[in-house]
Amino acid sequence: MHCLDFTEDITLRKLKAPVSQTKEENWPIMKERLRQLIHGALEDAFRAGALTSNEIPEIQIEVPANSEHGDFASNIAMVMARAEKKAPVLIAGLLVEALKGSELFMRVEVAGPGFINFTLTPSCWFEVLEQIHAQGPNYGTSNVGQGRRVQVEFVSANPTGPLHIGHGRGAAIGDAVSQLLAKVGYDVCREYYINDAGNQVVLLGRSILQRARELQGQQVDFPEDGYQGQYIYDIAKAFLNEQKDLTSLSEDEKIKLCIGFGVQYVLNWLTRDLEAFGVHFDNWYSEQSLYDNALVEKELAKLQDLGLTYEKEGALWFRTTDYGDDKDRVLVRSDGSPTYFASDVAYHMVKFERGFETLIDVWGADHHGYVPRMKAVLAGLGHAPEDLEILMIQMVNLLRAGKPVAMGKRSGEFVSLREVIDEVGRDACRFFFLMRRSDSQLDFDLELAKQKSAENPVYYVQYAHARVCSINRNAKELGVHLPENGKCATENLHLDEELAITKLLARYPDTVVGAALNYEPHRIVYYLQELASQFHSYYNRFRVLTDEVNESLGRLYLVNSVRIVLENALNLLGVTAPEQM
RNA sequence: GCGCCAGUAGCUCAGUUGGACAGAGCAGCGGCCUUCUAAGCCGUCGGUCGAGGGUUCGAAUCCUUCCUGGCGCGCCA
């Protein structure tokens, strides 16, 4: 039985990660403590005969959406109702009576159809603030990844022209996913795959050569499918400056020279633009090197040995239909030349051989048709489907004040990533790319991204950080120093708003884990907006620095906890946390 | 024709992996600057979660059929 259901695999967007069981994170630990308490109460109930099923199902603890439902809630009574043949509310009532005693809780109660709601004491929560100050930049770090090696391959744009806006979204997401995974304890390698072999670069070489001839005043016919962009002239000019005499060379040799020059030229360009975007790679992997080192041959031979291929009409085929693809795919053409698929298969096989346990590919959504064959390759080689995760990045619609910006691909005149960065700035650009989940299309409004107003979510969040810094400057002038002793400081926090902010801060590490394991950086964006919103609201209602010294110290401690988390989260997304705006 | 992604408030989108009365921003309307940055805050209006059926204590979320939009179905990359 080879057949796999790929619709399942694709929607299964999870890393194989152990359930979070980290040591000092308040949040998971709190859930675990609750779980044990409930477990104990159930055992007691069985022993006393109050409950009879003698089976304890998985105990789910969740954070209710509505804070009126407490800090945590469990549905255990409803889950057990059937086996117990009792109303959920009855079972819940029984458990509540048993749990009421614990000093952790301010309240334990039955609610709704049979939920048990738990509310912890404030002092329990305020310990989180001490933890934030103690850990600083490391607050939010965890070890769910346990050092497992993950490779994230992203951007990987052909070295034949400038990066466009779509590559930018891929870059922002690939980088953020990498940072998230590193943050939760994976050993992450960021890689750029350079398609420097094959027709695309030959075409680049020919385009450059013809433009060079034009520049020398020769009459030429430009290749019909050549690269039309203006930038080819720039490359040709640079090429002419460097090459003295080509006359002795054959046409093929000339093209070859142009390819080498052009690819290097464009790569320098890509590196520079990505650098300007704050994205760097641990490794640049050349497709051509796969051929130069005979790795394509070697890996194809392995596939043949495994009986995964066959020959038909002079070509070599991969039997991908055995693993859920709708047709078999050609690896080597009838003229003996390998397809792009061949090197891509070899590349992915080599990735595993290099020791990566999980591979993440970030692709443009227009390549989604390619997913089944790539998954098929893995299945054929005995890998689990989730060893390769393919993130589809949907299109970006570039707008200017609500109106679409025209992008004519044919003429080669499209809006480049560089232009957008130059216009709206790196921070806004990154933030916007990460605002939506990657598999939904993104409207990117240049005017909005530039706007310095509340409508612009980037500024909204950054402003919150700058405001705390401003308070710190004022505090310094007043001679008020951030308390060393967090316990004393938090004893001065009494407001509901302060407790609510603290609970939100406590949720940060869990949010990071969730975002990382699901490859969803946008969750961090939403978290940031929520935190900034609560802070702005608090700031407007209450003064931090008042006549009351102890009160000021407590509040200063709190808002600086907010500042630390804002900075950590922004940095995770590659966005700066300004001290002044 | 087949496949993938989406369909939630006027617009752009979230929705903690099946939980409690469906949320936010923008737009609209009405308020707040001699006090730590108004790049901010507060209030108000707004939804048959594309439609039907199913699964169960419980569905925007899972299954199924249909409708609409985007993308993809090369011995191109």
XYZ file of C-alpha atoms (C1' of nucleotides) in Angstrom, chain A residues 7 65-66 73 75 82 115 117 333-334 340 367-368 436-437 439 441 454 459-460 463 467 470 474 518 526 537 539-540 542-544 581, chain B residues 3-6 12-17 19-21 26-27 35-42 56-57 70-77:
66
model
C -4.811 16.390 1.216
C -11.431 33.485 25.297
C -13.535 35.413 27.734
C -10.982 26.165 32.121
C -14.066 20.523 29.926
C -21.246 9.776 28.801
C -16.981 23.778 32.422
C -13.325 27.596 35.654
C 14.806 13.913 -20.901
C 15.078 11.748 -23.969
C 14.864 20.844 -13.027
C 4.240 26.484 -7.366
C 1.691 24.578 -5.355
C -1.650 37.998 7.406
C -1.364 34.261 7.485
C -1.792 31.212 2.750
C -3.515 36.854 -0.205
C -2.827 55.133 14.384
C 3.629 52.643 14.254
C 0.937 51.739 16.717
C 4.836 53.790 19.585
C 6.209 55.575 25.141
C 9.806 58.095 27.310
C 11.178 61.059 32.796
C 2.552 26.113 13.218
C -1.692 39.916 16.530
C -5.307 52.145 27.133
C -1.309 54.699 29.756
C -4.220 56.944 28.960
C -3.439 56.014 34.691
C -0.226 57.848 35.302
C 2.846 55.758 35.891
C 9.497 58.440 17.725
C -6.138 19.636 -7.914
C -4.656 23.494 -4.245
C -5.964 27.994 -1.331
C -9.704 31.087 0.204
C -9.115 44.343 5.339
C -8.668 40.269 8.379
C -8.208 37.252 13.485
C -10.550 33.215 15.785
C -5.777 29.733 21.018
C -6.208 22.973 16.557
C -15.873 24.986 23.540
C -19.186 29.259 26.721
C -23.197 35.019 24.095
C -10.287 50.700 9.245
C -14.578 53.335 7.372
C -0.465 66.341 33.901
C 4.787 60.664 31.736
C 4.701 61.575 23.337
C -2.942 62.866 20.565
C 1.884 58.352 15.910
C -2.808 57.968 21.668
C -7.626 57.021 24.441
C -13.159 56.395 25.405
C -21.737 15.069 18.989
C -22.896 17.116 25.106
C -7.644 33.302 -7.008
C -3.866 29.968 -8.586
C -1.961 25.508 -10.789
C -2.254 21.098 -14.031
C 5.145 20.834 -19.616
C 10.600 15.891 -21.463
C 9.785 24.984 -18.539
C 12.112 26.791 -14.093
